[in-house]
Amino acid sequence: MSHISATVAETKPIETVRPGNLPDSAQDPGVAAGALEKMVEHSADHEDVKNTIHAPMHLLHNIPFVHKLVPGLEQLASEYHVGNFVIVRSTGERIFESMPIYPRLGMHLLFYGGTQVKMLHNRSVETILKDLSVRQGKIYDSPESVKSIPSFIQTYSIGTDELEEPDITKYKCFNDFFYRKLKPGSRPVKNAEDPSGFCSAADCRLTVFPTVDLAKGLWIKGSNFTIATLLGVEPDSEQARTFEGASVAVFRLAPQDYHRFHSPIDGVIGDIAEIGGEYYTVNPQAVNEPGFDVFTANKRAVLYMTHALSNRPVAFVAIGAMLVGSIRWTAGAQKGASVRRGDELGYFAYGGSTVVVLFPKGLVQFDEDLVRNSAVPIETLVKVGDSLGRGADAGVH
C-alpha cells in the first residue's frame, strides 16, 4: 500500500467503513461491482496500475477514470483518509497505509455478502468476487501483463536490489514478478542458533495473541470465528481439541509484499487440507467487523506441521483473498520432509492475502513488542525471519 506519515494522516479523520459512506449514486452494490469489473478489465489493456484496481484512495482526485466509474468517490477520499495505521518494527515509527480502491469497494460489497441480494447480471456478491479473482489471475498470467510491472514497482516503491532476478524484463508475466524470489540470505532468521525460537512466516503486517479469546476480543471479530471453523473441522474433532486455547499469529500480506511464505518453526511437514470458500477482502476493517467472517469464509489451505523440539502440532493456514488467484505449495507439499525456520513453504499468486498460524496452548511466548502493539490493536510491519517469540512450555527450554 502507498503510505503517508502519521502526522499527515492525522490531519483528516480515518474512515470507518460503513455501507452508507459511499456517495448516493454508488449506494447500490451493483455500482461497486460494476466498477470493479471495469477496473479488472481495464488492467488487461492499461499499463499503469494506478489507473486500475491499484488506484490509491488518497490520490483519487488525479484519476478521472475512477471518477467516471464511481461518481463522488473522490469526495469521500478528500474528506477522509482511507486505510490503516501500522508500526514499522525496525524503527518504531507509526505510519498510515492508504488503501487501494479495490479492497475499499470490496468491503462495500461485504455488507451485502451472504444475503440473497442479486446484482450485476443477477449474480451474488460471492459469485462476482470469485469471477473477478479468476479473471484478474488470468490477466496477470498473460505474457502481455509484463507491461504493468514497472508501474507496480513505482506505485508501491518496491526495491529490486534484493531480488534473485533484478532485471524486470526477465519476468514472463506480472504474476511471475508478483511471487518473485529473493536473493539467498535476504531474509536471515533472527536467533537462528536458539532451538526454542519462532520466526515470522512472511513479509507482512503482523498481529499476535496469546489466546484465541484475545484474538477474538481484539482483532478477529467475526461472530462465527472458532478454531474448528478456521480449520474446517467438526467442533469435537481431534484437531479442534488439539488447538483449544491456542496462541494465534496473523500475517497479513499487502499487494506490494514479497508473496512467498516461510516456515515459522523447525519442524516436519504433514498433511494439507484444502478448504473451498469465498474471495472476500482481508483488510483489517473487514477482519475487525463483527458481521464479517472473512477468515473462516474464504478459500484456504491448512498445512499441519510438527514442531521439532516439542513434538507438538502447529497449524499453518494460508488464506486467499479478494483477487487472489491461488495458494501454491512448494516445500509445504513435501509430506514427511524436515524444514528449518525461514525455509520456503509456498506462495500466493496475485492479490493481498493472509497466513494464520495456530500454536497449541503453552508452546510459544510471543515477543513483548508484538503483544503490546496487537493489544492496541495495531499491526506491526515485519519481514520473513524476524523474531516471533520463544518456546514457553517446559518441553521447549
mmCIF file of N, CA and C in Angstrom, residues 123-236:
data_model
loop_
_atom_site.group_PDB
_atom_site.id
_atom_site.type_symbol
_atom_site.label_atom_id
_atom_site.label_comp_id
_atom_site.label_asym_id
_atom_site.label_seq_id
_atom_site.Cartn_x
_atom_site.Cartn_y
_atom_site.Cartn_z
ATOM 1 N N ARG A 123 -26.063 -11.905 -10.366
ATOM 2 C CA ARG A 123 -25.108 -12.718 -9.613
ATOM 3 C C ARG A 123 -25.006 -12.226 -8.173
ATOM 4 N N SER A 124 -24.621 -13.130 -7.268
ATOM 5 C CA SER A 124 -24.436 -12.768 -5.867
ATOM 6 C C SER A 124 -23.075 -12.107 -5.676
ATOM 7 N N VAL A 125 -22.874 -11.485 -4.507
ATOM 8 C CA VAL A 125 -21.579 -10.898 -4.167
ATOM 9 C C VAL A 125 -20.483 -11.946 -4.277
ATOM 10 N N GLU A 126 -20.752 -13.127 -3.729
ATOM 11 C CA GLU A 126 -19.731 -14.172 -3.702
ATOM 12 C C GLU A 126 -19.334 -14.606 -5.117
ATOM 13 N N THR A 127 -20.317 -14.738 -5.987
ATOM 14 C CA THR A 127 -20.035 -15.131 -7.373
ATOM 15 C C THR A 127 -19.241 -14.050 -8.087
ATOM 16 N N ILE A 128 -19.614 -12.795 -7.871
ATOM 17 C CA ILE A 128 -18.899 -11.685 -8.503
ATOM 18 C C ILE A 128 -17.444 -11.660 -8.059
ATOM 19 N N LEU A 129 -17.193 -11.772 -6.744
ATOM 20 C CA LEU A 129 -15.814 -11.713 -6.245
ATOM 21 C C LEU A 129 -14.989 -12.899 -6.749
ATOM 22 N N LYS A 130 -15.604 -14.065 -6.838
ATOM 23 C CA LYS A 130 -14.887 -15.223 -7.382
ATOM 24 C C LYS A 130 -14.556 -15.003 -8.853
ATOM 25 N N ASP A 131 -15.544 -14.542 -9.622
ATOM 26 C CA ASP A 131 -15.320 -14.300 -11.049
ATOM 27 C C ASP A 131 -14.223 -13.258 -11.266
ATOM 28 N N LEU A 132 -14.237 -12.180 -10.445
ATOM 29 C CA LEU A 132 -13.213 -11.141 -10.567
ATOM 30 C C LEU A 132 -11.830 -11.694 -10.235
ATOM 31 N N SER A 133 -11.744 -12.525 -9.195
ATOM 32 C CA SER A 133 -10.460 -13.084 -8.789
ATOM 33 C C SER A 133 -9.882 -13.990 -9.864
ATOM 34 N N VAL A 134 -10.737 -14.826 -10.443
ATOM 35 C CA VAL A 134 -10.291 -15.718 -11.520
ATOM 36 C C VAL A 134 -9.857 -14.900 -12.735
ATOM 37 N N ARG A 135 -10.643 -13.888 -13.080
ATOM 38 C CA ARG A 135 -10.325 -13.059 -14.249
ATOM 39 C C ARG A 135 -9.021 -12.303 -14.052
ATOM 40 N N GLN A 136 -8.833 -11.694 -12.870
ATOM 41 C CA GLN A 136 -7.605 -10.946 -12.639
ATOM 42 C C GLN A 136 -6.392 -11.866 -12.668
ATOM 43 N N GLY A 137 -6.544 -13.068 -12.132
ATOM 44 C CA GLY A 137 -5.455 -14.038 -12.181
ATOM 45 C C GLY A 137 -5.065 -14.390 -13.608
ATOM 46 N N LYS A 138 -6.050 -14.576 -14.474
ATOM 47 C CA LYS A 138 -5.758 -14.894 -15.870
ATOM 48 C C LYS A 138 -5.074 -13.728 -16.578
ATOM 49 N N ILE A 139 -5.537 -12.512 -16.298
ATOM 50 C CA ILE A 139 -4.917 -11.329 -16.912
ATOM 51 C C ILE A 139 -3.456 -11.236 -16.512
ATOM 52 N N TYR A 140 -3.169 -11.446 -15.218
ATOM 53 C CA TYR A 140 -1.794 -11.294 -14.736
ATOM 54 C C TYR A 140 -0.922 -12.524 -15.008
ATOM 55 N N ASP A 141 -1.538 -13.594 -15.534
ATOM 56 C CA ASP A 141 -0.758 -14.745 -16.006
ATOM 57 C C ASP A 141 -0.388 -14.608 -17.479
ATOM 58 N N SER A 142 -0.988 -13.646 -18.170
ATOM 59 C CA SER A 142 -0.753 -13.496 -19.604
ATOM 60 C C SER A 142 0.583 -12.804 -19.862
ATOM 61 N N PRO A 143 1.271 -13.167 -20.951
ATOM 62 C CA PRO A 143 2.560 -12.521 -21.259
ATOM 63 C C PRO A 143 2.445 -11.009 -21.421
ATOM 64 N N GLU A 144 1.290 -10.540 -21.889
ATOM 65 C CA GLU A 144 1.113 -9.098 -22.096
ATOM 66 C C GLU A 144 1.134 -8.312 -20.785
ATOM 67 N N SER A 145 0.891 -8.981 -19.668
ATOM 68 C CA SER A 145 0.786 -8.289 -18.384
ATOM 69 C C SER A 145 2.124 -7.760 -17.868
ATOM 70 N N VAL A 146 3.239 -8.143 -18.512
ATOM 71 C CA VAL A 146 4.539 -7.632 -18.065
ATOM 72 C C VAL A 146 4.594 -6.110 -18.156
ATOM 73 N N LYS A 147 3.756 -5.532 -19.003
ATOM 74 C CA LYS A 147 3.771 -4.071 -19.169
ATOM 75 C C LYS A 147 3.385 -3.340 -17.890
ATOM 76 N N SER A 148 2.707 -4.033 -16.967
ATOM 77 C CA SER A 148 2.268 -3.399 -15.727
ATOM 78 C C SER A 148 3.307 -3.476 -14.610
ATOM 79 N N ILE A 149 4.363 -4.242 -14.812
ATOM 80 C CA ILE A 149 5.354 -4.412 -13.742
ATOM 81 C C ILE A 149 6.032 -3.090 -13.367
ATOM 82 N N PRO A 150 6.509 -2.274 -14.324
ATOM 83 C CA PRO A 150 7.179 -1.026 -13.927
ATOM 84 C C PRO A 150 6.296 -0.098 -13.099
ATOM 85 N N SER A 151 5.024 0.061 -13.472
ATOM 86 C CA SER A 151 4.158 0.967 -12.713
ATOM 87 C C SER A 151 3.815 0.383 -11.349
ATOM 88 N N PHE A 152 3.744 -0.942 -11.242
ATOM 89 C CA PHE A 152 3.511 -1.593 -9.953
ATOM 90 C C PHE A 152 4.680 -1.315 -9.009
ATOM 91 N N ILE A 153 5.889 -1.421 -9.541
ATOM 92 C CA ILE A 153 7.090 -1.130 -8.745
ATOM 93 C C ILE A 153 7.091 0.321 -8.296
ATOM 94 N N GLN A 154 6.717 1.221 -9.219
ATOM 95 C CA GLN A 154 6.719 2.647 -8.906
ATOM 96 C C GLN A 154 5.612 3.005 -7.903
ATOM 97 N N THR A 155 4.434 2.446 -8.084
ATOM 98 C CA THR A 155 3.301 2.749 -7.211
ATOM 99 C C THR A 155 3.591 2.373 -5.771
ATOM 100 N N TYR A 156 4.248 1.238 -5.577
ATOM 101 C CA TYR A 156 4.475 0.726 -4.224
ATOM 102 C C TYR A 156 5.921 0.850 -3.752
ATOM 103 N N SER A 157 6.755 1.550 -4.524
ATOM 104 C CA SER A 157 8.165 1.770 -4.138
ATOM 105 C C SER A 157 8.849 0.456 -3.781
ATOM 106 N N ILE A 158 8.733 -0.515 -4.664
ATOM 107 C CA ILE A 158 9.321 -1.834 -4.437
ATOM 108 C C ILE A 158 10.790 -1.817 -4.847
ATOM 109 N N GLY A 159 11.660 -2.179 -3.924
ATOM 110 C CA GLY A 159 13.084 -2.260 -4.236
ATOM 111 C C GLY A 159 13.391 -3.525 -5.020
ATOM 112 N N THR A 160 14.242 -3.405 -6.022
ATOM 113 C CA THR A 160 14.580 -4.577 -6.839
ATOM 114 C C THR A 160 15.981 -5.114 -6.547
ATOM 115 N N ASP A 161 16.726 -4.419 -5.690
ATOM 116 C CA ASP A 161 18.116 -4.822 -5.446
ATOM 117 C C ASP A 161 18.222 -6.151 -4.714
ATOM 118 N N GLU A 162 17.187 -6.557 -3.976
ATOM 119 C CA GLU A 162 17.253 -7.812 -3.237
ATOM 120 C C GLU A 162 16.623 -8.984 -3.997
ATOM 121 N N LEU A 163 16.166 -8.748 -5.203
ATOM 122 C CA LEU A 163 15.515 -9.809 -5.965
ATOM 123 C C LEU A 163 16.530 -10.788 -6.541
ATOM 124 N N GLU A 164 16.168 -12.049 -6.586
ATOM 125 C CA GLU A 164 17.025 -13.057 -7.209
ATOM 126 C C GLU A 164 17.229 -12.719 -8.686
ATOM 127 N N GLU A 165 16.169 -12.185 -9.309
ATOM 128 C CA GLU A 165 16.271 -11.693 -10.686
ATOM 129 C C GLU A 165 15.897 -10.214 -10.690
ATOM 130 N N PRO A 166 16.893 -9.320 -10.575
ATOM 131 C CA PRO A 166 16.592 -7.885 -10.503
ATOM 132 C C PRO A 166 16.217 -7.257 -11.840
ATOM 133 N N ASP A 167 16.484 -7.958 -12.953
ATOM 134 C CA ASP A 167 16.149 -7.449 -14.279
ATOM 135 C C ASP A 167 14.678 -7.719 -14.558
ATOM 136 N N ILE A 168 13.842 -6.670 -14.476
ATOM 137 C CA ILE A 168 12.403 -6.901 -14.582
ATOM 138 C C ILE A 168 11.973 -7.314 -15.983
ATOM 139 N N THR A 169 12.837 -7.161 -16.969
ATOM 140 C CA THR A 169 12.492 -7.601 -18.323
ATOM 141 C C THR A 169 12.563 -9.125 -18.450
ATOM 142 N N LYS A 170 13.098 -9.802 -17.437
ATOM 143 C CA LYS A 170 13.243 -11.262 -17.488
ATOM 144 C C LYS A 170 11.984 -11.994 -16.999
ATOM 145 N N TYR A 171 11.054 -11.257 -16.406
ATOM 146 C CA TYR A 171 9.849 -11.915 -15.896
ATOM 147 C C TYR A 171 8.872 -12.183 -17.037
ATOM 148 N N LYS A 172 8.238 -13.352 -17.018
ATOM 149 C CA LYS A 172 7.402 -13.811 -18.129
ATOM 150 C C LYS A 172 5.990 -13.229 -18.109
ATOM 151 N N CYS A 173 5.532 -12.797 -16.935
ATOM 152 C CA CYS A 173 4.213 -12.194 -16.796
ATOM 153 C C CYS A 173 4.186 -11.439 -15.471
ATOM 154 N N PHE A 174 3.113 -10.707 -15.220
ATOM 155 C CA PHE A 174 3.011 -9.941 -13.985
ATOM 156 C C PHE A 174 3.071 -10.855 -12.760
ATOM 157 N N ASN A 175 2.358 -11.976 -12.808
ATOM 158 C CA ASN A 175 2.347 -12.888 -11.662
ATOM 159 C C ASN A 175 3.732 -13.437 -11.371
ATOM 160 N N ASP A 176 4.522 -13.644 -12.428
ATOM 161 C CA ASP A 176 5.892 -14.126 -12.254
ATOM 162 C C ASP A 176 6.680 -13.153 -11.386
ATOM 163 N N PHE A 177 6.430 -11.857 -11.556
ATOM 164 C CA PHE A 177 7.063 -10.859 -10.693
ATOM 165 C C PHE A 177 6.386 -10.810 -9.337
ATOM 166 N N PHE A 178 5.079 -10.959 -9.305
ATOM 167 C CA PHE A 178 4.336 -10.847 -8.052
ATOM 168 C C PHE A 178 4.836 -11.858 -7.018
ATOM 169 N N TYR A 179 5.054 -13.109 -7.443
ATOM 170 C CA TYR A 179 5.587 -14.093 -6.488
ATOM 171 C C TYR A 179 7.095 -14.312 -6.706
ATOM 172 N N ARG A 180 7.761 -13.184 -6.920
ATOM 173 C CA ARG A 180 9.208 -13.137 -7.138
ATOM 174 C C ARG A 180 9.982 -13.793 -5.990
ATOM 175 N N LYS A 181 11.175 -14.274 -6.334
ATOM 176 C CA LYS A 181 12.089 -14.824 -5.325
ATOM 177 C C LYS A 181 13.114 -13.767 -4.932
ATOM 178 N N LEU A 182 13.659 -13.926 -3.741
ATOM 179 C CA LEU A 182 14.693 -13.029 -3.245
ATOM 180 C C LEU A 182 16.052 -13.713 -3.301
ATOM 181 N N LYS A 183 17.092 -12.905 -3.270
ATOM 182 C CA LYS A 183 18.444 -13.454 -3.226
ATOM 183 C C LYS A 183 18.626 -14.268 -1.947
ATOM 184 N N PRO A 184 19.380 -15.365 -2.025
ATOM 185 C CA PRO A 184 19.685 -16.127 -0.801
ATOM 186 C C PRO A 184 20.300 -15.201 0.246
ATOM 187 N N GLY A 185 19.866 -15.356 1.477
ATOM 188 C CA GLY A 185 20.405 -14.537 2.558
ATOM 189 C C GLY A 185 19.704 -13.216 2.767
ATOM 190 N N SER A 186 18.689 -12.906 1.921
ATOM 191 C CA SER A 186 17.980 -11.629 2.044
ATOM 192 C C SER A 186 17.109 -11.561 3.293
ATOM 193 N N ARG A 187 16.696 -12.710 3.800
ATOM 194 C CA ARG A 187 15.831 -12.760 4.978
ATOM 195 C C ARG A 187 16.445 -13.688 6.030
ATOM 196 N N PRO A 188 17.535 -13.246 6.675
ATOM 197 C CA PRO A 188 18.159 -14.092 7.705
ATOM 198 C C PRO A 188 17.217 -14.316 8.885
ATOM 199 N N VAL A 189 17.297 -15.492 9.467
ATOM 200 C CA VAL A 189 16.469 -15.828 10.623
ATOM 201 C C VAL A 189 17.133 -15.291 11.886
ATOM 202 N N LYS A 190 16.388 -14.472 12.621
ATOM 203 C CA LYS A 190 16.909 -13.930 13.879
ATOM 204 C C LYS A 190 17.011 -15.057 14.912
ATOM 205 N N ASN A 191 18.068 -15.034 15.676
ATOM 206 C CA ASN A 191 18.268 -16.026 16.740
ATOM 207 C C ASN A 191 18.199 -17.453 16.205
ATOM 208 N N ALA A 192 18.774 -17.655 15.023
ATOM 209 C CA ALA A 192 18.694 -18.970 14.383
ATOM 210 C C ALA A 192 19.356 -20.064 15.215
ATOM 211 N N GLU A 193 20.324 -19.671 16.069
ATOM 212 C CA GLU A 193 21.031 -20.655 16.882
ATOM 213 C C GLU A 193 20.221 -21.109 18.093
ATOM 214 N N ASP A 194 19.133 -20.405 18.398
ATOM 215 C CA ASP A 194 18.286 -20.736 19.549
ATOM 216 C C ASP A 194 17.214 -21.732 19.115
ATOM 217 N N PRO A 195 17.291 -22.994 19.547
ATOM 218 C CA PRO A 195 16.329 -24.005 19.084
ATOM 219 C C PRO A 195 14.897 -23.759 19.552
ATOM 220 N N SER A 196 14.721 -22.872 20.540
ATOM 221 C CA SER A 196 13.362 -22.604 21.031
ATOM 222 C C SER A 196 12.728 -21.403 20.336
ATOM 223 N N GLY A 197 13.405 -20.860 19.318
ATOM 224 C CA GLY A 197 12.895 -19.667 18.646
ATOM 225 C C GLY A 197 11.806 -19.950 17.621
ATOM 226 N N PHE A 198 10.999 -18.921 17.348
ATOM 227 C CA PHE A 198 9.993 -18.935 16.294
ATOM 228 C C PHE A 198 10.190 -17.663 15.475
ATOM 229 N N CYS A 199 9.876 -17.711 14.181
ATOM 230 C CA CYS A 199 10.132 -16.538 13.353
ATOM 231 C C CYS A 199 8.919 -16.179 12.501
ATOM 232 N N SER A 200 8.942 -14.959 11.955
ATOM 233 C CA SER A 200 7.869 -14.500 11.082
ATOM 234 C C SER A 200 7.804 -15.359 9.825
ATOM 235 N N ALA A 201 6.587 -15.666 9.412
ATOM 236 C CA ALA A 201 6.371 -16.512 8.238
ATOM 237 C C ALA A 201 6.319 -15.732 6.935
ATOM 238 N N ALA A 202 6.258 -14.381 7.020
ATOM 239 C CA ALA A 202 6.059 -13.596 5.799
ATOM 240 C C ALA A 202 6.528 -12.160 5.996
ATOM 241 N N ASP A 203 6.771 -11.466 4.887
ATOM 242 C CA ASP A 203 6.861 -10.006 4.899
ATOM 243 C C ASP A 203 5.419 -9.532 5.024
ATOM 244 N N CYS A 204 5.074 -8.862 6.095
ATOM 245 C CA CYS A 204 3.646 -8.675 6.371
ATOM 246 C C CYS A 204 3.391 -7.644 7.450
ATOM 247 N N ARG A 205 2.094 -7.484 7.728
ATOM 248 C CA ARG A 205 1.600 -6.740 8.877
ATOM 249 C C ARG A 205 1.134 -7.789 9.870
ATOM 250 N N LEU A 206 1.749 -7.820 11.047
ATOM 251 C CA LEU A 206 1.596 -8.938 11.977
ATOM 252 C C LEU A 206 0.834 -8.543 13.242
ATOM 253 N N THR A 207 -0.091 -9.405 13.655
ATOM 254 C CA THR A 207 -0.691 -9.308 14.982
ATOM 255 C C THR A 207 -0.562 -10.672 15.650
ATOM 256 N N VAL A 208 -0.361 -10.668 16.974
ATOM 257 C CA VAL A 208 -0.222 -11.918 17.722
ATOM 258 C C VAL A 208 -1.087 -11.862 18.970
ATOM 259 N N PHE A 209 -1.612 -13.017 19.352
ATOM 260 C CA PHE A 209 -2.495 -13.089 20.508
ATOM 261 C C PHE A 209 -2.202 -14.378 21.277
ATOM 262 N N PRO A 210 -1.883 -14.260 22.563
ATOM 263 C CA PRO A 210 -1.548 -15.447 23.357
ATOM 264 C C PRO A 210 -2.669 -16.475 23.432
ATOM 265 N N THR A 211 -3.921 -16.026 23.260
ATOM 266 C CA THR A 211 -5.050 -16.954 23.279
ATOM 267 C C THR A 211 -6.036 -16.609 22.169
ATOM 268 N N VAL A 212 -6.838 -17.605 21.795
ATOM 269 C CA VAL A 212 -7.884 -17.379 20.795
ATOM 270 C C VAL A 212 -8.888 -16.349 21.292
ATOM 271 N N ASP A 213 -9.208 -16.408 22.585
ATOM 272 C CA ASP A 213 -10.172 -15.450 23.132
ATOM 273 C C ASP A 213 -9.689 -14.018 22.986
ATOM 274 N N LEU A 214 -8.395 -13.773 23.197
ATOM 275 C CA LEU A 214 -7.845 -12.436 23.000
ATOM 276 C C LEU A 214 -7.917 -12.036 21.527
ATOM 277 N N ALA A 215 -7.617 -12.977 20.641
ATOM 278 C CA ALA A 215 -7.696 -12.687 19.201
ATOM 279 C C ALA A 215 -9.112 -12.280 18.819
ATOM 280 N N LYS A 216 -10.103 -12.963 19.364
ATOM 281 C CA LYS A 216 -11.496 -12.657 19.052
ATOM 282 C C LYS A 216 -11.937 -11.346 19.689
ATOM 283 N N GLY A 217 -11.402 -11.036 20.856
ATOM 284 C CA GLY A 217 -11.797 -9.806 21.529
ATOM 285 C C GLY A 217 -11.173 -8.563 20.933
ATOM 286 N N LEU A 218 -9.933 -8.697 20.418
ATOM 287 C CA LEU A 218 -9.181 -7.530 19.952
ATOM 288 C C LEU A 218 -9.161 -7.374 18.433
ATOM 289 N N TRP A 219 -9.274 -8.460 17.692
ATOM 290 C CA TRP A 219 -8.958 -8.376 16.262
ATOM 291 C C TRP A 219 -9.946 -9.102 15.368
ATOM 292 N N ILE A 220 -10.116 -10.408 15.567
ATOM 293 C CA ILE A 220 -10.938 -11.218 14.661
ATOM 294 C C ILE A 220 -12.360 -11.209 15.196
ATOM 295 N N LYS A 221 -13.164 -10.247 14.735
ATOM 296 C CA LYS A 221 -14.470 -10.009 15.352
ATOM 297 C C LYS A 221 -15.610 -10.806 14.725
ATOM 298 N N GLY A 222 -15.323 -11.569 13.678
ATOM 299 C CA GLY A 222 -16.384 -12.338 13.025
ATOM 300 C C GLY A 222 -17.114 -13.228 14.022
ATOM 301 N N SER A 223 -18.436 -13.183 14.006
ATOM 302 C CA SER A 223 -19.221 -13.894 15.011
ATOM 303 C C SER A 223 -19.096 -15.408 14.915
ATOM 304 N N ASN A 224 -18.684 -15.911 13.773
ATOM 305 C CA ASN A 224 -18.581 -17.360 13.593
ATOM 306 C C ASN A 224 -17.156 -17.876 13.680
ATOM 307 N N PHE A 225 -16.206 -17.024 14.105
ATOM 308 C CA PHE A 225 -14.815 -17.475 14.144
ATOM 309 C C PHE A 225 -14.584 -18.406 15.325
ATOM 310 N N THR A 226 -14.166 -19.619 15.027
ATOM 311 C CA THR A 226 -13.713 -20.581 16.032
ATOM 312 C C THR A 226 -12.542 -21.348 15.429
ATOM 313 N N ILE A 227 -11.820 -22.063 16.250
ATOM 314 C CA ILE A 227 -10.736 -22.907 15.737
ATOM 315 C C ILE A 227 -11.285 -23.930 14.750
ATOM 316 N N ALA A 228 -12.410 -24.533 15.100
ATOM 317 C CA ALA A 228 -12.984 -25.568 14.240
ATOM 318 C C ALA A 228 -13.382 -25.006 12.874
ATOM 319 N N THR A 229 -14.020 -23.813 12.856
ATOM 320 C CA THR A 229 -14.435 -23.254 11.564
ATOM 321 C C THR A 229 -13.227 -22.822 10.747
ATOM 322 N N LEU A 230 -12.187 -22.302 11.395
ATOM 323 C CA LEU A 230 -10.975 -21.929 10.664
ATOM 324 C C LEU A 230 -10.338 -23.144 10.005
ATOM 325 N N LEU A 231 -10.258 -24.242 10.742
ATOM 326 C CA LEU A 231 -9.616 -25.452 10.227
ATOM 327 C C LEU A 231 -10.546 -26.290 9.358
ATOM 328 N N GLY A 232 -11.836 -25.928 9.330
ATOM 329 C CA GLY A 232 -12.787 -26.682 8.523
ATOM 330 C C GLY A 232 -13.054 -28.063 9.068
ATOM 331 N N VAL A 233 -13.098 -28.186 10.409
ATOM 332 C CA VAL A 233 -13.324 -29.489 11.053
ATOM 333 C C VAL A 233 -14.509 -29.383 12.006
ATOM 334 N N GLU A 234 -14.961 -30.525 12.487
ATOM 335 C CA GLU A 234 -16.053 -30.551 13.460
ATOM 336 C C GLU A 234 -15.559 -30.057 14.827
ATOM 337 N N PRO A 235 -16.450 -29.411 15.596
ATOM 338 C CA PRO A 235 -16.037 -28.868 16.905
ATOM 339 C C PRO A 235 -15.486 -29.912 17.866
ATOM 340 N N ASP A 236 -15.939 -31.172 17.731
ATOM 341 C CA ASP A 236 -15.460 -32.221 18.640
ATOM 342 C C ASP A 236 -14.346 -33.059 18.025
#
